[in-house]
XYZ file of C-alpha atoms in Angstrom:
685
model
C 183.911 -109.277 31.020
C 184.635 -106.412 28.573
C 186.452 -107.399 25.410
C 188.194 -105.193 22.868
C 187.290 -106.994 19.647
C 188.406 -106.306 16.087
C 187.961 -108.103 12.750
C 190.557 -109.149 10.174
C 188.739 -106.667 7.925
C 190.027 -103.524 6.209
C 187.611 -100.920 4.851
C 188.055 -98.771 1.747
C 186.328 -96.018 -0.227
C 184.147 -96.325 -3.269
C 185.717 -94.778 -6.411
C 185.056 -91.013 -6.354
C 183.659 -91.085 -9.914
C 181.785 -93.576 -12.119
C 183.830 -96.309 -13.843
C 183.442 -97.667 -17.365
C 183.251 -101.452 -17.746
C 183.178 -103.386 -21.033
C 180.824 -106.249 -21.944
C 180.140 -108.628 -24.804
C 177.849 -111.580 -25.432
C 180.768 -113.369 -27.134
C 183.851 -114.833 -25.484
C 187.164 -113.523 -26.858
C 189.238 -115.947 -24.765
C 190.725 -113.141 -22.652
C 187.774 -112.119 -20.508
C 185.735 -113.260 -17.532
C 182.498 -115.194 -17.947
C 179.428 -113.865 -16.118
C 176.397 -115.967 -15.186
C 173.012 -114.206 -15.035
C 173.349 -113.519 -11.281
C 176.422 -111.390 -12.128
C 174.864 -109.377 -14.978
C 175.103 -105.579 -14.609
C 171.825 -103.879 -13.766
C 171.721 -102.235 -17.196
C 172.519 -105.423 -19.157
C 169.327 -105.107 -21.223
C 170.319 -101.586 -22.351
C 173.435 -103.067 -23.994
C 171.914 -106.365 -25.131
C 168.121 -105.995 -25.654
C 167.727 -109.715 -26.481
C 169.418 -110.931 -23.284
C 167.366 -113.077 -20.874
C 168.375 -113.420 -17.244
C 168.430 -117.190 -16.822
C 170.968 -119.959 -16.471
C 171.290 -120.517 -20.223
C 172.606 -116.997 -20.927
C 176.066 -115.607 -20.264
C 177.874 -112.329 -20.725
C 181.609 -111.633 -20.841
C 183.627 -108.736 -19.438
C 187.160 -107.389 -19.591
C 186.136 -105.098 -16.704
C 187.867 -101.757 -17.246
C 189.876 -102.711 -20.359
C 188.410 -101.890 -23.803
C 188.533 -104.724 -26.339
C 187.247 -105.276 -29.855
C 183.527 -106.134 -29.866
C 183.024 -105.152 -26.202
C 180.480 -102.436 -25.374
C 181.152 -99.773 -22.706
C 178.849 -99.185 -19.746
C 179.560 -96.381 -17.266
C 178.235 -97.032 -13.764
C 178.566 -95.954 -10.134
C 179.905 -99.032 -8.356
C 178.087 -98.289 -5.093
C 174.725 -98.763 -6.836
C 175.706 -101.613 -9.188
C 175.055 -105.385 -8.736
C 177.096 -106.130 -5.536
C 178.239 -109.577 -6.751
C 179.574 -108.020 -9.952
C 181.253 -105.229 -7.967
C 183.068 -107.816 -5.827
C 184.360 -109.417 -9.033
C 185.596 -106.021 -10.208
C 187.538 -105.326 -7.004
C 188.908 -108.893 -6.972
C 190.162 -108.336 -10.526
C 191.893 -105.131 -9.410
C 193.597 -106.989 -6.544
C 194.600 -109.842 -8.846
C 196.145 -107.441 -11.367
C 198.094 -105.645 -8.656
C 199.660 -108.766 -7.133
C 200.358 -110.492 -10.455
C 201.622 -107.601 -12.546
C 202.776 -104.930 -10.090
C 203.979 -106.932 -7.068
C 204.979 -109.916 -9.314
C 203.662 -112.527 -6.879
C 202.119 -115.972 -7.312
C 198.318 -115.713 -7.081
C 195.811 -118.531 -6.989
C 192.227 -117.594 -7.887
C 189.415 -119.188 -5.898
C 185.916 -120.388 -6.736
C 184.327 -116.903 -6.628
C 187.454 -115.182 -7.944
C 188.867 -114.300 -4.534
C 192.665 -114.097 -4.507
C 195.171 -116.158 -2.558
C 198.717 -114.775 -2.600
C 201.601 -117.257 -2.151
C 204.812 -115.874 -0.653
C 207.939 -117.986 -0.661
C 209.623 -118.125 2.736
C 213.170 -119.100 3.627
C 212.052 -120.813 6.848
C 211.216 -124.521 6.761
C 212.336 -125.324 3.217
C 214.475 -128.394 2.477
C 216.399 -129.831 -0.477
C 213.102 -131.473 -1.548
C 210.696 -128.529 -1.366
C 210.135 -124.793 -0.865
C 207.638 -123.487 1.679
C 205.060 -120.814 0.856
C 202.906 -118.717 3.202
C 199.362 -118.211 1.865
C 197.167 -115.136 2.334
C 193.588 -114.718 1.109
C 192.045 -111.382 0.109
C 188.264 -111.489 -0.173
C 186.027 -108.510 -0.971
C 182.614 -108.110 0.662
C 180.196 -105.202 0.465
C 179.211 -103.429 3.696
C 178.585 -106.542 5.804
C 180.184 -105.284 9.035
C 180.622 -101.576 8.216
C 179.198 -98.899 5.918
C 181.976 -99.337 3.347
C 183.265 -101.950 0.928
C 185.476 -104.359 2.903
C 188.566 -106.466 2.347
C 188.909 -109.603 4.484
C 192.571 -110.536 4.946
C 193.194 -114.053 6.207
C 196.246 -116.248 6.738
C 195.763 -119.710 5.228
C 198.866 -121.452 6.575
C 201.672 -123.033 4.583
C 202.021 -125.189 1.495
C 205.039 -126.968 0.075
C 206.063 -126.967 -3.595
C 208.486 -129.568 -4.884
C 211.861 -128.329 -6.121
C 211.988 -131.107 -8.696
C 209.875 -130.801 -11.825
C 207.214 -133.296 -12.870
C 209.563 -134.444 -15.649
C 212.159 -135.447 -13.026
C 209.767 -136.889 -10.457
C 207.760 -139.003 -12.895
C 210.700 -141.374 -13.334
C 210.246 -142.664 -9.773
C 206.777 -141.429 -8.731
C 203.402 -142.213 -10.300
C 201.689 -139.198 -11.932
C 198.589 -140.205 -9.918
C 200.331 -138.432 -7.013
C 200.256 -135.098 -8.862
C 197.219 -132.876 -8.379
C 197.951 -129.150 -8.584
C 201.148 -127.897 -10.213
C 202.876 -124.502 -10.460
C 203.941 -123.337 -13.921
C 205.388 -119.833 -14.360
C 203.471 -118.297 -11.416
C 200.201 -119.985 -12.451
C 198.485 -123.008 -10.913
C 196.959 -125.781 -13.023
C 195.482 -129.216 -12.479
C 197.983 -131.806 -13.727
C 195.383 -133.415 -16.044
C 194.763 -130.034 -17.717
C 198.488 -129.558 -18.306
C 198.531 -132.598 -20.579
C 196.007 -130.850 -22.840
C 198.065 -127.633 -23.101
C 201.015 -127.844 -25.482
C 202.501 -124.597 -24.105
C 203.005 -126.139 -20.647
C 206.192 -128.203 -20.517
C 206.524 -130.839 -17.725
C 210.138 -129.630 -17.268
C 208.705 -126.372 -15.874
C 205.871 -127.873 -13.806
C 206.454 -128.088 -10.051
C 203.838 -130.022 -8.026
C 202.216 -128.701 -4.878
C 202.853 -131.408 -2.294
C 199.684 -133.224 -1.250
C 199.322 -136.267 1.044
C 199.983 -138.803 -1.714
C 203.142 -137.015 -2.830
C 204.200 -136.586 0.803
C 204.011 -140.374 1.254
C 205.807 -141.047 -2.032
C 208.666 -138.645 -1.202
C 208.985 -139.973 2.359
C 208.296 -136.566 3.925
C 207.444 -137.039 7.640
C 203.849 -136.234 8.621
C 203.614 -133.096 10.736
C 201.080 -133.237 13.542
C 198.955 -130.084 13.809
C 200.265 -127.837 16.609
C 198.111 -127.352 19.705
C 199.691 -123.971 20.456
C 197.600 -120.812 20.423
C 197.367 -119.849 16.732
C 195.692 -116.480 17.316
C 198.904 -114.462 18.003
C 200.749 -116.136 15.101
C 197.826 -115.611 12.720
C 197.546 -111.962 13.745
C 201.278 -111.432 13.370
C 201.159 -112.813 9.818
C 198.224 -110.682 8.629
C 199.624 -107.554 10.293
C 202.953 -108.124 8.524
C 201.240 -108.692 5.170
C 199.080 -105.579 5.626
C 202.072 -103.414 6.460
C 204.265 -104.680 3.618
C 201.806 -105.145 0.748
C 198.521 -103.325 1.436
C 199.254 -100.202 3.468
C 201.361 -98.802 0.631
C 200.584 -96.155 -1.984
C 200.962 -98.556 -4.959
C 198.201 -100.866 -3.681
C 195.972 -97.985 -2.592
C 195.851 -96.750 -6.200
C 193.896 -99.946 -6.949
C 192.006 -100.333 -3.635
C 191.844 -97.047 -1.639
C 192.123 -98.524 1.858
C 191.344 -96.358 4.880
C 194.274 -95.567 7.159
C 192.475 -96.934 10.237
C 193.792 -100.507 9.911
C 191.760 -103.494 11.084
C 188.109 -102.735 11.809
C 186.907 -102.665 15.459
C 183.805 -104.777 16.110
C 180.811 -102.576 16.831
C 179.580 -103.566 20.357
C 176.018 -103.760 19.015
C 177.083 -106.813 16.987
C 178.361 -108.730 20.035
C 176.420 -110.992 22.367
C 177.153 -114.136 24.349
C 175.494 -117.425 25.143
C 173.784 -117.798 28.507
C 175.753 -118.725 31.632
C 173.692 -121.926 31.864
C 174.866 -123.092 28.425
C 178.281 -123.946 29.903
C 176.628 -126.304 32.376
C 176.641 -130.094 31.987
C 175.024 -132.693 34.210
C 177.039 -135.549 35.705
C 176.248 -138.245 38.285
C 173.078 -137.640 40.345
C 172.354 -134.726 37.966
C 175.107 -132.636 39.558
C 176.171 -129.679 37.358
C 179.702 -128.770 36.291
C 181.418 -127.213 33.264
C 184.581 -129.274 32.734
C 184.381 -133.045 32.069
C 188.118 -133.435 32.636
C 187.685 -132.721 36.368
C 183.970 -133.352 36.890
C 184.001 -137.031 35.898
C 186.605 -137.777 38.537
C 184.589 -136.287 41.398
C 180.958 -136.501 40.186
C 181.024 -139.708 38.035
C 179.114 -140.093 34.736
C 175.496 -139.072 34.253
C 174.489 -142.677 33.584
C 176.437 -145.921 33.717
C 176.213 -148.533 30.983
C 172.794 -150.230 31.278
C 174.286 -153.695 30.650
C 174.894 -155.833 33.765
C 177.072 -158.360 31.904
C 179.938 -156.827 29.919
C 182.795 -158.923 28.583
C 185.940 -157.379 27.123
C 188.216 -159.361 24.826
C 191.367 -158.478 22.878
C 192.201 -158.876 19.191
C 195.981 -158.712 18.966
C 198.919 -159.741 16.802
C 201.159 -162.402 18.328
C 204.059 -159.899 18.620
C 201.942 -157.586 20.793
C 200.363 -160.021 23.284
C 202.371 -158.599 26.200
C 200.706 -155.205 25.629
C 197.275 -156.662 26.425
C 198.364 -157.302 30.023
C 199.588 -153.701 30.327
C 196.327 -152.316 28.885
C 194.189 -154.575 31.097
C 196.248 -153.506 34.139
C 195.694 -149.808 33.370
C 191.971 -150.404 32.783
C 191.621 -152.246 36.115
C 194.065 -150.506 38.439
C 194.704 -147.223 36.668
C 197.858 -145.373 35.713
C 199.104 -142.542 37.914
C 196.266 -139.948 38.145
C 193.856 -142.151 36.158
C 192.316 -144.467 38.730
C 190.850 -147.106 36.421
C 187.664 -147.685 34.447
C 185.522 -148.574 37.453
C 186.472 -145.478 39.417
C 186.406 -143.024 36.500
C 183.296 -143.993 34.503
C 181.758 -146.853 36.511
C 182.591 -149.388 33.787
C 182.713 -152.967 35.104
C 183.721 -155.738 32.709
C 185.059 -159.287 32.727
C 187.729 -160.769 30.462
C 187.210 -164.531 29.997
C 190.337 -166.673 29.784
C 191.034 -167.997 26.291
C 188.373 -165.826 24.619
C 190.717 -163.193 23.151
C 191.989 -163.630 19.586
C 195.695 -163.732 18.722
C 196.410 -163.532 14.977
C 199.676 -164.256 13.148
C 199.194 -162.735 9.680
C 199.896 -159.047 10.199
C 199.482 -158.112 6.508
C 196.065 -159.753 6.015
C 194.563 -160.659 9.411
C 190.822 -160.430 8.610
C 190.291 -164.064 7.375
C 192.150 -165.341 10.434
C 190.160 -163.135 12.840
C 186.866 -164.016 11.130
C 187.625 -167.746 11.471
C 188.468 -167.283 15.168
C 185.258 -165.300 15.825
C 183.168 -168.102 14.321
C 184.602 -170.527 16.911
C 183.651 -168.307 19.873
C 180.415 -168.929 21.733
C 178.782 -165.480 22.055
C 176.162 -165.414 24.818
C 173.147 -163.212 23.866
C 172.825 -162.093 27.497
C 176.347 -160.643 27.456
C 177.371 -157.328 25.831
C 180.823 -157.688 24.253
C 183.414 -155.032 23.500
C 186.570 -155.830 21.553
C 189.851 -154.002 22.129
C 191.859 -154.096 18.910
C 195.571 -153.682 19.635
C 196.479 -152.364 16.218
C 199.926 -153.065 14.753
C 199.587 -149.991 12.522
C 199.119 -146.368 13.583
C 196.469 -144.134 12.013
C 199.317 -142.370 10.167
C 200.399 -145.592 8.420
C 201.457 -144.718 4.859
C 200.499 -148.033 3.267
C 196.807 -147.856 2.314
C 196.061 -151.647 2.516
C 197.399 -151.647 6.079
C 195.205 -148.658 6.994
C 192.188 -150.502 5.542
C 192.540 -153.354 8.080
C 191.106 -151.131 10.823
C 187.946 -150.417 8.794
C 187.510 -154.048 7.726
C 187.712 -155.177 11.346
C 185.228 -152.499 12.486
C 182.729 -153.750 9.910
C 183.324 -157.418 10.730
C 182.604 -156.793 14.413
C 179.535 -154.597 13.746
C 178.019 -157.420 11.689
C 178.278 -159.531 14.857
C 176.763 -156.711 16.958
C 180.096 -156.063 18.693
C 181.436 -152.569 19.338
C 185.205 -152.019 19.509
C 187.988 -149.749 20.703
C 191.333 -149.498 18.889
C 194.535 -148.886 20.851
C 197.946 -148.140 19.325
C 200.522 -149.986 21.493
C 203.417 -148.037 19.962
C 201.865 -144.766 21.145
C 201.312 -146.294 24.603
C 204.962 -147.349 24.871
C 206.331 -144.056 23.532
C 204.218 -141.975 25.916
C 204.945 -144.091 28.996
C 203.490 -142.363 32.049
C 201.947 -139.672 29.822
C 199.551 -142.284 28.423
C 197.484 -141.465 31.510
C 196.177 -138.478 29.531
C 194.770 -140.804 26.829
C 193.024 -143.152 29.257
C 190.174 -140.765 30.262
C 189.349 -140.262 26.547
C 189.315 -144.038 25.985
C 187.150 -144.518 29.095
C 184.546 -141.946 27.969
C 184.396 -143.371 24.425
C 184.022 -146.952 25.712
C 181.244 -145.935 28.112
C 179.357 -144.203 25.268
C 179.836 -147.226 22.978
C 178.270 -149.360 25.708
C 175.241 -147.005 25.816
C 176.239 -145.188 28.987
C 175.931 -141.388 29.175
C 179.150 -139.634 30.271
C 177.341 -136.289 30.699
C 174.163 -134.583 29.588
C 173.210 -131.002 28.743
C 171.766 -129.036 31.651
C 168.837 -127.668 29.696
C 165.055 -127.933 30.132
C 163.512 -130.576 27.893
C 161.678 -129.002 24.961
C 159.412 -130.634 22.440
C 161.745 -130.244 19.481
C 163.931 -132.439 17.333
C 167.517 -131.618 16.327
C 168.959 -133.324 13.241
C 172.576 -133.018 12.127
C 174.180 -133.585 8.711
C 177.924 -133.383 8.115
C 180.160 -134.160 5.150
C 183.613 -135.549 4.573
C 185.442 -135.837 1.264
C 187.138 -139.196 0.826
C 190.555 -138.356 -0.630
C 191.169 -141.958 -1.684
C 188.061 -142.137 -3.881
C 187.353 -138.420 -4.421
C 183.699 -138.655 -3.406
C 181.925 -136.593 -0.791
C 179.676 -138.471 1.624
C 177.128 -137.363 4.192
C 176.719 -139.160 7.507
C 173.065 -138.476 8.090
C 170.615 -137.977 9.639
C 171.787 -137.923 13.249
C 168.829 -137.092 15.436
C 168.914 -135.793 18.995
C 166.495 -134.438 21.560
C 167.278 -130.884 22.660
C 169.106 -132.114 25.816
C 171.644 -133.960 23.674
C 170.226 -137.502 23.871
C 171.237 -139.369 20.706
C 168.411 -141.222 18.943
C 169.582 -142.810 15.691
C 171.213 -142.062 12.345
C 171.106 -143.001 8.680
C 173.952 -142.795 6.177
C 173.938 -142.142 2.431
C 175.686 -140.425 -0.476
C 175.991 -136.695 -1.071
C 173.648 -136.535 -4.053
C 170.781 -138.421 -2.411
C 168.893 -135.338 -1.223
C 165.511 -137.126 -1.472
C 166.817 -139.878 0.806
C 168.056 -137.172 3.201
C 164.544 -135.720 3.261
C 163.038 -139.168 3.822
C 165.512 -139.862 6.600
C 164.658 -136.592 8.351
C 160.962 -137.400 7.874
C 161.509 -140.809 9.486
C 163.357 -139.185 12.391
C 160.401 -136.846 12.957
C 157.913 -139.729 12.691
C 159.912 -141.874 15.169
C 160.143 -138.936 17.563
C 156.404 -138.247 17.277
C 155.510 -141.873 18.114
C 157.334 -141.647 21.434
C 156.615 -137.977 22.177
C 154.074 -135.520 20.871
C 154.719 -134.053 17.423
C 157.649 -131.619 17.747
C 156.970 -127.887 17.949
C 159.848 -127.201 15.611
C 162.530 -129.022 13.628
C 166.123 -127.799 13.789
C 168.605 -129.012 11.179
C 172.341 -128.447 11.617
C 173.750 -128.642 8.091
C 177.319 -128.611 6.790
C 176.527 -126.125 3.986
C 173.880 -123.588 3.055
C 170.719 -125.462 2.095
C 169.165 -124.375 -1.201
C 165.421 -124.066 -1.772
C 165.497 -127.219 -3.916
C 167.136 -129.115 -1.030
C 164.691 -127.745 1.541
C 161.589 -128.496 -0.541
C 161.577 -132.339 -0.131
C 161.980 -131.927 3.647
C 158.990 -129.576 3.858
C 157.064 -132.006 1.642
C 157.849 -134.847 4.072
C 156.554 -132.789 7.012
C 153.421 -131.908 5.079
C 152.786 -135.610 4.413
C 153.130 -136.224 8.158
C 150.528 -133.518 8.767
C 153.009 -131.255 10.553
C 152.879 -127.509 10.026
C 155.968 -126.555 12.040
C 158.829 -124.127 11.417
C 162.025 -125.708 10.095
C 165.256 -123.959 11.069
C 168.382 -124.737 9.056
C 171.622 -123.695 10.716
C 174.632 -123.933 8.429
C 177.752 -124.624 10.489
C 181.198 -124.073 8.967
C 184.713 -124.055 10.332
C 186.611 -120.769 9.814
C 190.078 -122.287 9.651
C 191.099 -120.094 6.726
C 189.902 -117.738 3.985
C 187.276 -116.233 6.230
C 186.363 -113.522 8.678
C 187.479 -113.900 12.310
C 187.693 -111.573 15.305
C 190.397 -111.062 17.928
C 190.285 -109.789 21.501
C 192.889 -107.078 21.967
C 192.306 -107.033 25.736
C 193.893 -110.494 26.218
C 197.437 -111.443 25.253
C 196.203 -114.685 23.671
C 193.747 -112.704 21.442
C 191.092 -115.474 21.573
C 187.643 -114.100 22.511
C 185.759 -115.569 25.474
C 183.915 -118.829 25.004
C 180.274 -118.224 24.150
C 180.944 -114.882 22.421
C 178.999 -114.578 19.179
C 179.188 -111.747 16.648
C 176.758 -110.798 13.882
C 178.573 -110.588 10.546
C 175.613 -109.700 8.317
C 172.836 -111.543 6.423
C 171.794 -113.835 9.307
C 175.407 -114.968 9.778
C 177.288 -115.183 13.068
C 180.714 -116.091 14.403
C 180.536 -118.312 17.500
C 183.508 -118.954 19.792
C 183.633 -122.398 21.454
C 186.644 -122.764 23.730
C 187.612 -122.965 27.412
C 188.343 -119.286 28.024
C 185.623 -118.406 30.496
C 185.348 -114.761 31.671
C 188.899 -113.963 30.677
C 190.377 -116.812 32.737
C 193.426 -118.943 31.844
C 193.317 -121.575 29.073
C 195.187 -124.869 29.236
C 197.318 -125.622 26.165
C 195.886 -129.159 26.135
C 192.377 -127.721 25.668
C 193.435 -125.989 22.476
C 192.651 -122.567 21.015
C 190.032 -123.220 18.314
C 189.002 -120.617 15.800
C 185.294 -119.701 15.745
C 182.673 -121.526 13.754
C 180.467 -119.611 11.331
C 176.695 -119.986 11.520
C 174.039 -119.032 9.008
C 170.414 -119.263 10.156
C 167.600 -119.922 7.667
C 163.962 -120.740 8.375
C 160.923 -121.958 6.461
C 159.225 -118.960 8.105
C 161.840 -116.287 7.195
C 160.661 -113.612 9.648
C 161.607 -115.882 12.589
C 165.314 -115.305 11.799
C 164.778 -111.650 12.810
C 163.507 -112.590 16.284
C 166.654 -112.233 18.414
C 165.220 -114.297 21.293
C 164.825 -117.238 18.888
C 168.233 -116.626 17.312
C 169.900 -116.545 20.748
C 168.212 -119.844 21.676
C 169.417 -121.497 18.466
C 173.005 -120.253 18.903
C 172.934 -121.383 22.545
C 171.912 -124.832 21.355
C 174.757 -125.076 18.820
C 177.144 -124.031 21.585
C 175.765 -126.652 23.976
C 175.952 -129.450 21.404
C 179.672 -128.790 21.023
C 179.940 -130.007 24.627
C 178.407 -133.409 23.860
C 181.470 -134.903 22.126
C 182.266 -138.232 23.792
C 185.448 -139.234 21.978
C 187.433 -136.938 24.242
C 187.121 -135.017 27.505
C 188.451 -131.909 25.713
C 186.235 -129.047 24.601
C 185.344 -129.104 20.882
C 184.412 -126.181 18.665
C 182.104 -128.130 16.317
C 178.777 -129.444 17.643
C 178.291 -133.228 17.564
C 175.395 -132.694 15.159
C 178.073 -131.953 12.535
C 181.069 -133.755 14.051
C 179.458 -137.196 14.459
C 178.149 -137.397 10.853
C 181.586 -136.311 9.640
C 183.233 -139.111 11.670
C 180.859 -141.710 10.230
C 181.445 -140.373 6.717
C 185.197 -140.857 7.191
C 184.761 -144.543 8.029
C 181.677 -145.907 6.240
C 182.920 -145.563 2.621
C 185.533 -148.200 3.490
C 182.777 -150.715 4.354
C 181.518 -153.296 1.853
C 178.841 -151.743 -0.335
C 179.361 -148.336 1.335
C 176.767 -149.206 3.963
C 176.664 -149.720 7.722
C 175.376 -152.926 9.360
C 171.943 -152.304 10.971
C 173.385 -152.677 14.487
C 175.564 -149.619 13.810
C 172.621 -147.253 13.213
C 171.616 -146.643 16.836
C 174.861 -146.631 18.824
C 178.090 -144.632 18.885
C 180.495 -147.344 17.648
C 182.496 -144.801 15.597
C 183.868 -142.854 18.599
């Protein structure tokens, strides 16, 4: 189906004459620091002794002369592109701070985020701000310099100052604060005598939200594309498409940039196909499971289910068991839906009394149970606390119980009885998700990719930052065959790149013992992999005697601060599922959703934004072979259909999603490690 696609990108002209920029090798405290990758091309002409390496720095005021700074006149269209982006970002920053008088937050690479106070949604506790990012890029999707305009959602800023709040709220809750239109980290404020706590207003984060008793807002499932577009169009009209701004950045009058059709392609028709019972194909698990049944039932003939429940909630176990056995409205029960047959032995379930600290009580009860090695057990934990529980020790109980059960080789499923009661008949929509997750935890296969088996190994690495402890973890390395069959995973810390390499090497070795050595290794990574990170992996393959190409596909969400595309031919603006668009330098946008050939989309399926892919290879020329690139993008698209925690379509492939899920849970375990039993099954779903 034809689509009318356009980017959230505005193009502008190069300056019509050379510009003079000013540099020094000494910091005057009012300039911008430049690392060697940002040096101007003629740096040596100004500073003959300069060496382009990581130990040397230069400083610039850009176009403002200052004492001790040397002038250099250049044509921007032939200057170092990274430096040029900094120059344009500085121009934008100056305009919004000093001309438009707005609050501007500067990002990691000096991109600008403008905060606009809105009258809608504010309360007596806080003001609400709409956030817009402006990011300069050089000729990535056009023949001109480009300005990416994105809407980054809302943030709340407290109306009370730190000086007022600190009387009742711990300063540990403060992270970023606003002081006279500038943002600072709270710790840094303590070092600056010119910043008075009476004039510091904290940006509300999760900790402060809890402390102030602000209700948690669930993310909306509405279509965000029209709202997003409305916001950026309004911002463009009011702040960018005006003569004052165009004096700084001479935007073209053509508005948002149409996507050149030569940049657009789509995944194959077959990539939407999944296999269900008796290898019958279909595209939509929500309907296919009901009529076609799962690809493979649980292989265990003897499955026992038992409950772990607080004494106040015992009555809920009978309701849950009834829905599992006999169904609820359109959900016809576990046996009918996923072929899951289990027995619940009388007196085997565990009822605990201590709601605040139940683990010792549950552990004691487990040690009195006689677990038969010929039976596969699954525990249903009827949790007294929801996942949005504000009290951290109460949230930790879930993780402690998960670990306790894994040590006994028992997988588990948590159910929130409060949610079940509140939803009533609508809980029937949750039951298919629970059924699919339980089947996968018991080593069944809900569905499989409909793709020819190839001799290749796919490994996924994702990351999740633990807010509580401020450390980033990687759940790795999840290995799969190309048809989506899960093999095994390892888990370790972010900085253990050698262990990552060893883990990938082990995955290849294990694969090669069962199959022939793979023809290629494909790694789905959560960030761009540097040469130093790739080197140990190539070394591992060399030690295994394998001379095979290694593809690294970086997979990022594009929730904010990034380039996206819209379809003007559809009122919902979301491009068709499977559409992918080249956005320069081996990067692509990929749309994973349930809009097939312009058809309708159910609100319950969601309207995800695209993911952004970057393709690297140990044999660089292979990234220019479009047949190979199309195959790799097809594979990412297919792996997004292998998520077994829900019957809904996902936009992230499980190669990234599963490691991220593990990395959310495992840091809460004793010693930050996972019991061995948890390394080769999907207990975390």
